[in-house]
mmCIF file of C-alpha atoms and ligand atoms in Angstrom:
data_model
loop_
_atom_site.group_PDB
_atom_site.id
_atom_site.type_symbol
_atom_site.label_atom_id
_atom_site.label_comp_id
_atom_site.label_asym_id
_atom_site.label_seq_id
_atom_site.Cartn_x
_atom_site.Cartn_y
_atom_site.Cartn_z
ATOM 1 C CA UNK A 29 7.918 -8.910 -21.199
ATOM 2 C CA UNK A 30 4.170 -9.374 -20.468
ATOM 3 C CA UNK A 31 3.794 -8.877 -16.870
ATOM 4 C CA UNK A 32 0.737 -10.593 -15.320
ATOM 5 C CA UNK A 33 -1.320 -9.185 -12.330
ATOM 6 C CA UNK A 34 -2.308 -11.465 -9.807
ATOM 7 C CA UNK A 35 -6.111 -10.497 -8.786
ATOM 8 C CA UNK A 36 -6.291 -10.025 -5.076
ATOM 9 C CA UNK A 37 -9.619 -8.902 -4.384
ATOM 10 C CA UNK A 38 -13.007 -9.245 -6.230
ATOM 11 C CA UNK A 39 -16.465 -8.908 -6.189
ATOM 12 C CA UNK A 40 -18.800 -12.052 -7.066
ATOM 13 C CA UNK A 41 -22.599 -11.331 -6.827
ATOM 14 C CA UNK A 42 -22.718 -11.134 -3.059
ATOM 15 C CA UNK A 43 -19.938 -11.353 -1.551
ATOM 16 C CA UNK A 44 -16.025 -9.831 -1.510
ATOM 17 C CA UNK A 45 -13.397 -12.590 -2.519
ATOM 18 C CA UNK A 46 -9.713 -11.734 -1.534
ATOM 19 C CA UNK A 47 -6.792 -13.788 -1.415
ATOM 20 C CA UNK A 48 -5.773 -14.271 2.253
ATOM 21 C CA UNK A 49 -2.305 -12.095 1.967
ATOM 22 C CA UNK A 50 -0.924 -13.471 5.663
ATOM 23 C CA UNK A 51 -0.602 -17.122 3.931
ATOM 24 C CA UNK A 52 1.393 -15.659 0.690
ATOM 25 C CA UNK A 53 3.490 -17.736 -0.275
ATOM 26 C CA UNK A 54 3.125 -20.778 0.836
ATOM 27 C CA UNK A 55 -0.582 -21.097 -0.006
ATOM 28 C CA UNK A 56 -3.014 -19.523 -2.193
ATOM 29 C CA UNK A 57 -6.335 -19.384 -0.249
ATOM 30 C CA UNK A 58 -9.098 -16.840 -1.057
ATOM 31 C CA UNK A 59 -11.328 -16.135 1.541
ATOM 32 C CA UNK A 60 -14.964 -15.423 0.903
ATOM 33 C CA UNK A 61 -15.958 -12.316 2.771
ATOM 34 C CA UNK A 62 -20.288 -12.139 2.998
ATOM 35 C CA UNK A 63 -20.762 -9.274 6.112
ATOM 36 C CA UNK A 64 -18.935 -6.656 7.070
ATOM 37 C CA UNK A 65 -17.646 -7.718 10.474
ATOM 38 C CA UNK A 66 -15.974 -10.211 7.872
ATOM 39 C CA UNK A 67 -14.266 -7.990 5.844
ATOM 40 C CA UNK A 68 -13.302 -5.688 8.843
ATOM 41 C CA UNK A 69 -11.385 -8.483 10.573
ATOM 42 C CA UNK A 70 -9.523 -9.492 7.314
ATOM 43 C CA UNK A 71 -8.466 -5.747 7.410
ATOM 44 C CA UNK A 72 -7.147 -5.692 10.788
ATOM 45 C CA UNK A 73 -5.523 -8.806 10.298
ATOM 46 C CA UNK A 74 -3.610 -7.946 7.265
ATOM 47 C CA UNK A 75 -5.218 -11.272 4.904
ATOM 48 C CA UNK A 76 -6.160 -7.967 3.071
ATOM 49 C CA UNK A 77 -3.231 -5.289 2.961
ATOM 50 C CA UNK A 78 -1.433 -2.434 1.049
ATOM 51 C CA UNK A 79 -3.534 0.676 1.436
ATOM 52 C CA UNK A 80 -5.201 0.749 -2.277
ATOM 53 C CA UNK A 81 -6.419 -2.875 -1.574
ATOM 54 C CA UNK A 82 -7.264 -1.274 1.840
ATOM 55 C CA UNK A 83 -9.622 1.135 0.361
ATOM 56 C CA UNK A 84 -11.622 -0.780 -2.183
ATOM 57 C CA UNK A 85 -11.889 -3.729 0.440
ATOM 58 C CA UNK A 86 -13.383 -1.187 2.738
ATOM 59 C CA UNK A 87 -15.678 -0.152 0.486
ATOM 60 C CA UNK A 88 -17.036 -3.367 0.156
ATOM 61 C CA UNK A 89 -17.359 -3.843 3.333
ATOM 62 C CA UNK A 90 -19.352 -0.822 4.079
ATOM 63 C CA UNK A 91 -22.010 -2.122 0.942
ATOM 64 C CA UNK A 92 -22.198 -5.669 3.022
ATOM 65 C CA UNK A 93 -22.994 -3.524 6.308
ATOM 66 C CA UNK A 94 -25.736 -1.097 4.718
ATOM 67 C CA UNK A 95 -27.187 -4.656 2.423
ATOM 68 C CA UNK A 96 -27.374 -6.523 6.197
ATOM 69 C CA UNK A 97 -29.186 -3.193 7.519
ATOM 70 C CA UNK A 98 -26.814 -1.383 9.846
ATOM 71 C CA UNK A 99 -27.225 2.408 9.731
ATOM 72 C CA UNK A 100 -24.777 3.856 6.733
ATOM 73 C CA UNK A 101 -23.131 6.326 9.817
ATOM 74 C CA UNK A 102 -22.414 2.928 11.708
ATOM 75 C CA UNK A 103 -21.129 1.008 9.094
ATOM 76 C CA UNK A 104 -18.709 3.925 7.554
ATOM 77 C CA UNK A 105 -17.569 4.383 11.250
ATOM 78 C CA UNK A 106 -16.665 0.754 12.102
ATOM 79 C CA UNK A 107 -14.758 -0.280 9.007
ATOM 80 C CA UNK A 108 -13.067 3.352 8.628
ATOM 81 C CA UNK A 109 -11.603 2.382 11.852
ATOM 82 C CA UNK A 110 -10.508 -0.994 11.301
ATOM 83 C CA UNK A 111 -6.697 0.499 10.680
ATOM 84 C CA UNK A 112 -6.523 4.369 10.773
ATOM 85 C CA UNK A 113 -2.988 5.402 9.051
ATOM 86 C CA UNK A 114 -3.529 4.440 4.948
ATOM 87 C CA UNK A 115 -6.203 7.296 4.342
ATOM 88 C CA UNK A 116 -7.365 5.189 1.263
ATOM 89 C CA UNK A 117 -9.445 3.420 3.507
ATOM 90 C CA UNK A 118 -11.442 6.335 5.249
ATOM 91 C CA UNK A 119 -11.618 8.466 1.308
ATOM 92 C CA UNK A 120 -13.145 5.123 -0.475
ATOM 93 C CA UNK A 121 -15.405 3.743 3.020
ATOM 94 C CA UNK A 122 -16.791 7.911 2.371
ATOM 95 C CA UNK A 123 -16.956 7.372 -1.018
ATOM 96 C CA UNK A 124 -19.570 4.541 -1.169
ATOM 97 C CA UNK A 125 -21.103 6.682 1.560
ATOM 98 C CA UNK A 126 -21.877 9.573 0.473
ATOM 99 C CA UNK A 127 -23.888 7.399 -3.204
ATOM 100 C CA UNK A 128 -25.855 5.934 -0.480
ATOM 101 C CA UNK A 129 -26.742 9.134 1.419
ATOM 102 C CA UNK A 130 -27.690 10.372 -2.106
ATOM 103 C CA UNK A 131 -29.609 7.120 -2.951
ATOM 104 C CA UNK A 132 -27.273 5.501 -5.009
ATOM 105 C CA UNK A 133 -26.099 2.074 -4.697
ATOM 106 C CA UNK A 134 -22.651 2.090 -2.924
ATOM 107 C CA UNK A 135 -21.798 -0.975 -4.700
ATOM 108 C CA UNK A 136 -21.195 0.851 -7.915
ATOM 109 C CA UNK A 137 -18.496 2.888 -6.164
ATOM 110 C CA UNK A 138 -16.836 0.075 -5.140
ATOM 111 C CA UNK A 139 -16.488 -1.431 -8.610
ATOM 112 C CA UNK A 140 -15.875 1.787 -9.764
ATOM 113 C CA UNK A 141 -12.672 1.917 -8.031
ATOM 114 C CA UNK A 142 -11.406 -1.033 -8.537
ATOM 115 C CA UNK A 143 -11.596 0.082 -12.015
ATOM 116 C CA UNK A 144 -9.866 3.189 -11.212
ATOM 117 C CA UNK A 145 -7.341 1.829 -9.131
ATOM 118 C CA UNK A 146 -6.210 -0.367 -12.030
ATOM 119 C CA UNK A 147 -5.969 2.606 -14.246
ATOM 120 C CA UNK A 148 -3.748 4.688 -11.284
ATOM 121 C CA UNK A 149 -1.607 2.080 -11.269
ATOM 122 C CA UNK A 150 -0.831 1.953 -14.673
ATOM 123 C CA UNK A 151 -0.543 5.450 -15.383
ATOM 124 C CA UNK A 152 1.894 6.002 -12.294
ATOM 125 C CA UNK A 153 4.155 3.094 -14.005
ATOM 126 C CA UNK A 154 4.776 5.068 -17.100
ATOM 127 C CA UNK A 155 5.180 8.594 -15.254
ATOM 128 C CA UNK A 156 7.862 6.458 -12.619
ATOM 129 C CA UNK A 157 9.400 4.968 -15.394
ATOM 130 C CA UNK A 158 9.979 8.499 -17.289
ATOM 131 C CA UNK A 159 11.421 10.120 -14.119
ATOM 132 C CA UNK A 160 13.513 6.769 -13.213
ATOM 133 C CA UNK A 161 14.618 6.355 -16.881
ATOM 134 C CA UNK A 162 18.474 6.549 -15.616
ATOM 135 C CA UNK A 163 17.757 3.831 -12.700
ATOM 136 C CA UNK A 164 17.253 0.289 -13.300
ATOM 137 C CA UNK A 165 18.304 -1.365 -9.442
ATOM 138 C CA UNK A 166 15.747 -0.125 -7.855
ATOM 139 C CA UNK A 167 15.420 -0.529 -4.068
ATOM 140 C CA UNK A 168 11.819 -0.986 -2.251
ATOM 141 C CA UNK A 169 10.328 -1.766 0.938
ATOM 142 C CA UNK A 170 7.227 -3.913 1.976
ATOM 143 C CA UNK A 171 4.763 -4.518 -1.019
ATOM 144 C CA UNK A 172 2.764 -1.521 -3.274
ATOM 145 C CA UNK A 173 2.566 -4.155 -6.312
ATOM 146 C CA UNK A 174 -0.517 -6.093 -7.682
ATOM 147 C CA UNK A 175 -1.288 -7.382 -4.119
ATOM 148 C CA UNK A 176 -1.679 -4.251 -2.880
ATOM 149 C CA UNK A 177 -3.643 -2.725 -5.241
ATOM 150 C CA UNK A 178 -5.915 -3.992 -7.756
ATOM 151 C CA UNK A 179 -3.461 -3.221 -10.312
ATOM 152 C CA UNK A 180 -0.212 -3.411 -11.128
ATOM 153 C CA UNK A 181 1.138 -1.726 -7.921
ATOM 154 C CA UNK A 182 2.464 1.880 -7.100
ATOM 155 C CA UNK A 183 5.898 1.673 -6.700
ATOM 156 C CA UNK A 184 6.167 -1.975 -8.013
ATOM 157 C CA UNK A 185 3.854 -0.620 -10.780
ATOM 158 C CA UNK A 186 7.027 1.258 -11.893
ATOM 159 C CA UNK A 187 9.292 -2.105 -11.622
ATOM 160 C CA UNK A 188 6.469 -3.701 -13.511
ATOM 161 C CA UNK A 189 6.746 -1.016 -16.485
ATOM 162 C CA UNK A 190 10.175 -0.752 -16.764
ATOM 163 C CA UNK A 191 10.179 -4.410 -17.142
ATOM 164 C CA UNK A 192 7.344 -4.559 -19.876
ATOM 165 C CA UNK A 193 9.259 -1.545 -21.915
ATOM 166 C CA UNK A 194 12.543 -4.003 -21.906
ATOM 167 C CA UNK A 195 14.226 -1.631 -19.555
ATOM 168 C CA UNK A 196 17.006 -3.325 -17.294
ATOM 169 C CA UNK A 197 15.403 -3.182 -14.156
ATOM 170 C CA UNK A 198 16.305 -5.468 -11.080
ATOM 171 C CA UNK A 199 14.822 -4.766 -7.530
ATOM 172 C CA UNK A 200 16.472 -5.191 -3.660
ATOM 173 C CA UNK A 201 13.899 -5.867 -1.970
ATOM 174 C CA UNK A 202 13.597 -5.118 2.238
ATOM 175 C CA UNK A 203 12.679 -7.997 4.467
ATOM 176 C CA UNK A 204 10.302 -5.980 6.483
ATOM 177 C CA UNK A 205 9.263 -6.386 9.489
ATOM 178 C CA UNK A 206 7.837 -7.916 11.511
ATOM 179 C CA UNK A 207 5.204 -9.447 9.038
ATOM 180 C CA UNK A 208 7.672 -9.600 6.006
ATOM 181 C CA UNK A 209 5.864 -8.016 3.330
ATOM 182 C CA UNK A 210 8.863 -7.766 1.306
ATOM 183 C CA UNK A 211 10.500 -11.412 1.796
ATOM 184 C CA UNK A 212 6.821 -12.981 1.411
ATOM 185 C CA UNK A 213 5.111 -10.890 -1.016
ATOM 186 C CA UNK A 214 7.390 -8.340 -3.239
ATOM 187 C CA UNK A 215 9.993 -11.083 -3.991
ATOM 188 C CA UNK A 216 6.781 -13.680 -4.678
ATOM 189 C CA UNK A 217 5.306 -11.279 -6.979
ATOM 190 C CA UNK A 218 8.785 -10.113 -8.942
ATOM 191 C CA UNK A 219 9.927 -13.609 -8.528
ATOM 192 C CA UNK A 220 6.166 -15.022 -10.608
ATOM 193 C CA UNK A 221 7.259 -11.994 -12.637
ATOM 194 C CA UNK A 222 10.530 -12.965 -13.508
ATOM 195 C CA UNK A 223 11.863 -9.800 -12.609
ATOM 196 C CA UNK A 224 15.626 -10.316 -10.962
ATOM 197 C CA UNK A 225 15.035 -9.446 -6.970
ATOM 198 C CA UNK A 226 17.771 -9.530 -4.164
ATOM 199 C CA UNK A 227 15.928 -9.997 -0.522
ATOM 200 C CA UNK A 228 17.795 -8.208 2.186
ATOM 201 C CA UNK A 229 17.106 -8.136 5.757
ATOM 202 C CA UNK A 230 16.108 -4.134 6.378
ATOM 203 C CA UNK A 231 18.911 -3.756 8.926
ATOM 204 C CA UNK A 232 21.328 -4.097 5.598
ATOM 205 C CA UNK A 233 19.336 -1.467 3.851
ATOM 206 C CA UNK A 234 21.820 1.445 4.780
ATOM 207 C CA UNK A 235 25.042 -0.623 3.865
ATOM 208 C CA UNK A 236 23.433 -1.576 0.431
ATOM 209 C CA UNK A 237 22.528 2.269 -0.457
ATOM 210 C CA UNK A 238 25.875 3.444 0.625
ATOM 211 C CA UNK A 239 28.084 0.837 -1.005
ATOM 212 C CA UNK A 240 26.220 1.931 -4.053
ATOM 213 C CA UNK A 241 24.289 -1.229 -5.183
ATOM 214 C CA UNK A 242 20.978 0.835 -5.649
ATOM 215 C CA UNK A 243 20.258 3.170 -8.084
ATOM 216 C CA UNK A 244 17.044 4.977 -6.153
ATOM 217 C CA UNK A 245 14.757 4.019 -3.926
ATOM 218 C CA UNK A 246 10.838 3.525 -4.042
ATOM 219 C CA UNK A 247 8.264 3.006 -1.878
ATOM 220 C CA UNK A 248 4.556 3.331 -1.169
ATOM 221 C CA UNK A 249 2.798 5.662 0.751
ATOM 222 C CA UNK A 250 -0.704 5.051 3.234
ATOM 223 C CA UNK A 251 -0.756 8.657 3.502
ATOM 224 C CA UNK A 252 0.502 12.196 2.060
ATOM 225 C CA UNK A 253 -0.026 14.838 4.486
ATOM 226 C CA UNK A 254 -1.011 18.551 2.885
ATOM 227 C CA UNK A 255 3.050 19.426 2.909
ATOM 228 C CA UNK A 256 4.405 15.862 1.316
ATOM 229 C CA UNK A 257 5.115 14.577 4.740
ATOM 230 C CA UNK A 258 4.579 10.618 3.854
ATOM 231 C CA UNK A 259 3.816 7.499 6.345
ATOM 232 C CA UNK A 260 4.197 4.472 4.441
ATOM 233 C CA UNK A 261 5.445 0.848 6.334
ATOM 234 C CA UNK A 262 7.673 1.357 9.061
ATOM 235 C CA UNK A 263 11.397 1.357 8.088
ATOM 236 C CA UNK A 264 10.719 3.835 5.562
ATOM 237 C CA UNK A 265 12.296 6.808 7.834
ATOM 238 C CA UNK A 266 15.293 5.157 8.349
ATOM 239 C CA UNK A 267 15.279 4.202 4.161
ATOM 240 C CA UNK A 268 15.247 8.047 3.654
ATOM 241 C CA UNK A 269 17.631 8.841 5.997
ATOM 242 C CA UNK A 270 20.237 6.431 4.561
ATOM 243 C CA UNK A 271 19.862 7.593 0.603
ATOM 244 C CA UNK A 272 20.060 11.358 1.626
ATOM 245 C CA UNK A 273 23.461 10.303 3.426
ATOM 246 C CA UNK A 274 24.293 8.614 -0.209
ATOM 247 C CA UNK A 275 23.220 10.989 -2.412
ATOM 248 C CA UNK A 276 20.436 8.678 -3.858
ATOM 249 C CA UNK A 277 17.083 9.764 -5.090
ATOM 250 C CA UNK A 278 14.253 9.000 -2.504
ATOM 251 C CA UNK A 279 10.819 8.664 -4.362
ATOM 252 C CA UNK A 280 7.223 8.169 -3.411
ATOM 253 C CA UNK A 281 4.871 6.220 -5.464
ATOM 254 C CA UNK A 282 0.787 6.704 -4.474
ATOM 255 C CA UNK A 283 -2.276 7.263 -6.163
ATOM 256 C CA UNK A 284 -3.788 10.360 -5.474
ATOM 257 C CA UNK A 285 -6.110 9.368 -2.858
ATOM 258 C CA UNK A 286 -2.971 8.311 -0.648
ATOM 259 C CA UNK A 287 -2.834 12.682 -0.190
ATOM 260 C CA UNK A 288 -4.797 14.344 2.336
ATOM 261 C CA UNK A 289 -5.140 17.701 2.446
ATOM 262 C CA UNK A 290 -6.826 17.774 5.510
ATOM 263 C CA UNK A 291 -3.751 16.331 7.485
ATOM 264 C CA UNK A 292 -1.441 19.243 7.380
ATOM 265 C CA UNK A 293 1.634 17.904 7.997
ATOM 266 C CA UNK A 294 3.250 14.130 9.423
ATOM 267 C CA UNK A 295 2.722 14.852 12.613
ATOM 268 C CA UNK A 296 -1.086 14.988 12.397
ATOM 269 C CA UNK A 297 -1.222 11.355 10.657
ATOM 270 C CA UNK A 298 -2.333 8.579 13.196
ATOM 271 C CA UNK A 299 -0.060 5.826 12.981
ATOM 272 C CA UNK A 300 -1.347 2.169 13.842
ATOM 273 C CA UNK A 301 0.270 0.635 16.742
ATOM 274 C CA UNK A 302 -0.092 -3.078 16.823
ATOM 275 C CA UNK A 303 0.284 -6.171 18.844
ATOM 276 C CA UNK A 304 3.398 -7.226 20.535
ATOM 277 C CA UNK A 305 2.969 -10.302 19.278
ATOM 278 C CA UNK A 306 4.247 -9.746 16.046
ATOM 279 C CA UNK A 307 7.321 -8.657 17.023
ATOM 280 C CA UNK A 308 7.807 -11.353 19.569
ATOM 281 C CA UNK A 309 7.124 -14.474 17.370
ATOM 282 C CA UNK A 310 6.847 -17.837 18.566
ATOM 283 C CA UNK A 311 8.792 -21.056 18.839
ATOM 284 C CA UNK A 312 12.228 -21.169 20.067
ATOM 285 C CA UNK A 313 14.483 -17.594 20.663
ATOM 286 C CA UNK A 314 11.362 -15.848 20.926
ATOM 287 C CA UNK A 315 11.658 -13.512 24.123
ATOM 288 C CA UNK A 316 9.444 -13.746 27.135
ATOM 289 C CA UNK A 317 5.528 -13.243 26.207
ATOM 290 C CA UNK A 318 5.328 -10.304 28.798
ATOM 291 C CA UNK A 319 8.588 -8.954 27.100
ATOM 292 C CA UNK A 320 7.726 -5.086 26.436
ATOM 293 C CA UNK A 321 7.483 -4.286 23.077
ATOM 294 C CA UNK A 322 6.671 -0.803 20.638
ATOM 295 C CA UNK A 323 5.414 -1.783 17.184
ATOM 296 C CA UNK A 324 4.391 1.110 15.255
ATOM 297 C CA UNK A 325 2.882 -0.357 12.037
ATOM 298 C CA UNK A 326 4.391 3.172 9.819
ATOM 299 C CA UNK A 327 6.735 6.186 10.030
ATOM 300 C CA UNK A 328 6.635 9.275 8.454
ATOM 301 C CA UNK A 329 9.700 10.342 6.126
ATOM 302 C CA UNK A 330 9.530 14.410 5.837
ATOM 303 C CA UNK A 331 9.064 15.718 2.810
ATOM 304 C CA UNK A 332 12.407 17.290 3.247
ATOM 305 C CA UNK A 333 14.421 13.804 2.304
ATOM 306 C CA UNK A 334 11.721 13.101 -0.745
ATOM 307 C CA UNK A 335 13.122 13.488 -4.121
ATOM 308 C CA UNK A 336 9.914 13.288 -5.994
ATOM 309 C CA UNK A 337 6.354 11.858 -5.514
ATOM 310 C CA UNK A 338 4.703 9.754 -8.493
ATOM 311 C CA UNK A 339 0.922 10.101 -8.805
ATOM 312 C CA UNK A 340 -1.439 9.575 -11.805
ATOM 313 C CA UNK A 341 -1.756 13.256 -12.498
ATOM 314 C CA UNK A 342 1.888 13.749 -12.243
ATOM 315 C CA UNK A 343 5.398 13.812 -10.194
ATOM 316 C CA UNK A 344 5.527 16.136 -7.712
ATOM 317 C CA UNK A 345 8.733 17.755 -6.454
ATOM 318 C CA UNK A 346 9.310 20.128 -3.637
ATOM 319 C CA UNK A 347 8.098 22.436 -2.556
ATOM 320 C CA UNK A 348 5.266 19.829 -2.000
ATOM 321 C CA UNK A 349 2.554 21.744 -0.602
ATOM 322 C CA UNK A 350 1.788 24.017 -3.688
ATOM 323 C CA UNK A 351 2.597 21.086 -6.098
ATOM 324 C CA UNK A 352 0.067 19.128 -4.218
ATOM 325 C CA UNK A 353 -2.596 21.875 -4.228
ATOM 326 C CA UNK A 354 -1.845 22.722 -7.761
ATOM 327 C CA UNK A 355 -2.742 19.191 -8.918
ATOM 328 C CA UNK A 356 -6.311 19.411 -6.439
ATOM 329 C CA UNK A 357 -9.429 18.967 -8.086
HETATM 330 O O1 MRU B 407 0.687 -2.826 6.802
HETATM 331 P P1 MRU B 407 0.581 -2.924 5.316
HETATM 332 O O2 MRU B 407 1.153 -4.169 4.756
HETATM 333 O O3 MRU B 407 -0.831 -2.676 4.840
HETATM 334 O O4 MRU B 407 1.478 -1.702 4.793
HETATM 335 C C1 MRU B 407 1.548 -1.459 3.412
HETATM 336 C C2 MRU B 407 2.450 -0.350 3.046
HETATM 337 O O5 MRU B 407 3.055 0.272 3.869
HETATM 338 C C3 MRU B 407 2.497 0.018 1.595
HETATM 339 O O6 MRU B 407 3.732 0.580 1.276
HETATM 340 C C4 MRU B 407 1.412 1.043 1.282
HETATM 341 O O7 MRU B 407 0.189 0.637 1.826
HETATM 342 C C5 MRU B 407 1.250 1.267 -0.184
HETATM 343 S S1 MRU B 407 0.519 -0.109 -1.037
HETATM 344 C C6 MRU B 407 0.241 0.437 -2.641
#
């Protein structure tokens, strides 16, 4: 099976183009991004999402602020902090930064990872699919597949390999929420694929694991602390939780600029806390606007309930730390 990519972000001559994620699926609208107060308000609003998308739209961004004259510092500062838990975003905004401290043009970064992302994505596939070769229902949360990422996804990119090897593969798919990442854009994307998917609400997550329907779960990651501690979309934690109570692998899918070495463990990653809003909805049965409301956009699973992690220079299993810093460059 020949699986497609859909292209959700690219450069054309002057400006960023990305498809606006938030409208996915009802729509297909690209939105053409031309200054950086552009691109860092499609960030925070999630029309551009999924951390590797994060990181090469950020890039971007930071080229449009140094081209419209803002000092490099400035610009690296604002759109670093336009959502501060996937660390892809700070690593590729530094990135472009640094070639334009040494005189370089920034914008050759940014291509450059798109490029590299693309390659990531695909290499992690093949590795997932080698460790994975005895599981073919797969169970994921949110969206790591070609919308995320300007390839074929991270832990999608593993769906998406088994798929194109003629592998049985078939994917339950979490609801997420409160923006649905799963029911809008994993299940559009298998779906487009034609790659069997079962959408479940993530409250049904633990009953599905433990009545056996899944043969290991996979998810993203927005960041890897220094010991294998791993935010990714909220839910996650409670994902982990339930397959170490069933006895089913747990894996981690992330190219390897999802790892920081400088956070030492979960508890030093920033997670994004975000409007009420989304959780409160509109229209009728929504609570009271004024109702209180916690929204943390990620959790951290410890490294303690991950089975493996699946980068492009290889899968790491515990004890993560040295496995990690044996695969530094
Ligand atoms: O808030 P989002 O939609 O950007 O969250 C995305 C995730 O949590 C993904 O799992 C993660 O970024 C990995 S995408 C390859």
């Amino acid at each position: 099976m020949a699986v497609s990519a859909v292209e959700s972000i690219a450069w054309t001559g002057d400006r960023l183009t990305v498809l606006d994620q938030r409208r996915v699926p009802d729509e297909t609208v690209f939105l053409e991004l031309r200054t950086i107060d552009g691109v860092i308000e499609a960030i925070a609003s999630l029309a551009v999402r999924g951390a590797n998308v994060l990181g090469s739209a950020g890039a971007f961004g930071y080229v449009l602020g140094v081209r419209a004259g803002l000092l490099p510092e400035d610009a690296a500062a604002r759109v670093i902090a336009a959502r501060p838990t996937a660390v892809n975003l700070r690593v590729a905004v530094q990135l472009a930064h640094a070639a334009q401290l040494r005189g370089e043009d920034p914008l050759d970064v940014a291509l450059a990872l798109l490029a590299e992302d693309r390659d990531a994505c695909a290499t992690i596939g093949q590795l997932g699919r080698q460790e994975l070769a005895g599981a073919s229902r797969l169970l994921t949360h949110c969206n790591t597949g070609a919308l995320a990422t300007t390839g074929r996804g991270t832990a999608l990119g593993i769906v998406y390999a088994k798929a194109e090897a003629g592998e049985p593969v078939e994917v339950v798919a979490t609801e997420t929420r409160p923006l649905r990442q799963g029911a809008r854009l994993t299940v559009w994307e298998l779906q487009e694929a034609g790659i069997p998917v079962t959408l479940i609400v993530d409250a049904a997550a633990a009953a599905a694991l433990t009545a056996g329907q899944v043969d290991a779960v996979v998810v993203g990651a927005d960041r890897i602390a220094a010991n294998g501690d791993t935010a990714n979309k909220i839910g996650t934690l409670a994902l982990a939780i339930a397959a170490k109570h069933a006895g089913i692998p747990f894996y981690v899918a992330a190219t390897w600029n999802a790892i920081d070495p400088s956070t030492p463990d979960g508890a030093a990653i920033p997670i994004e806390l975000r409007g009420a809003a989304e959780v409160i909805g509109t229209g009728d049965g929504a609570p009271a606007g004024d109702t209180a409301v916690w929204n943390p956009a990620f959790d951290v699973t410890p490294a303690s309930l991950i089975t493996g992690i699946v980068t492009e220079r290889g899968v790491l299993h515990a004890p993560f730390g040295p496995a990690i810093a044996g695969l530094a460059r």
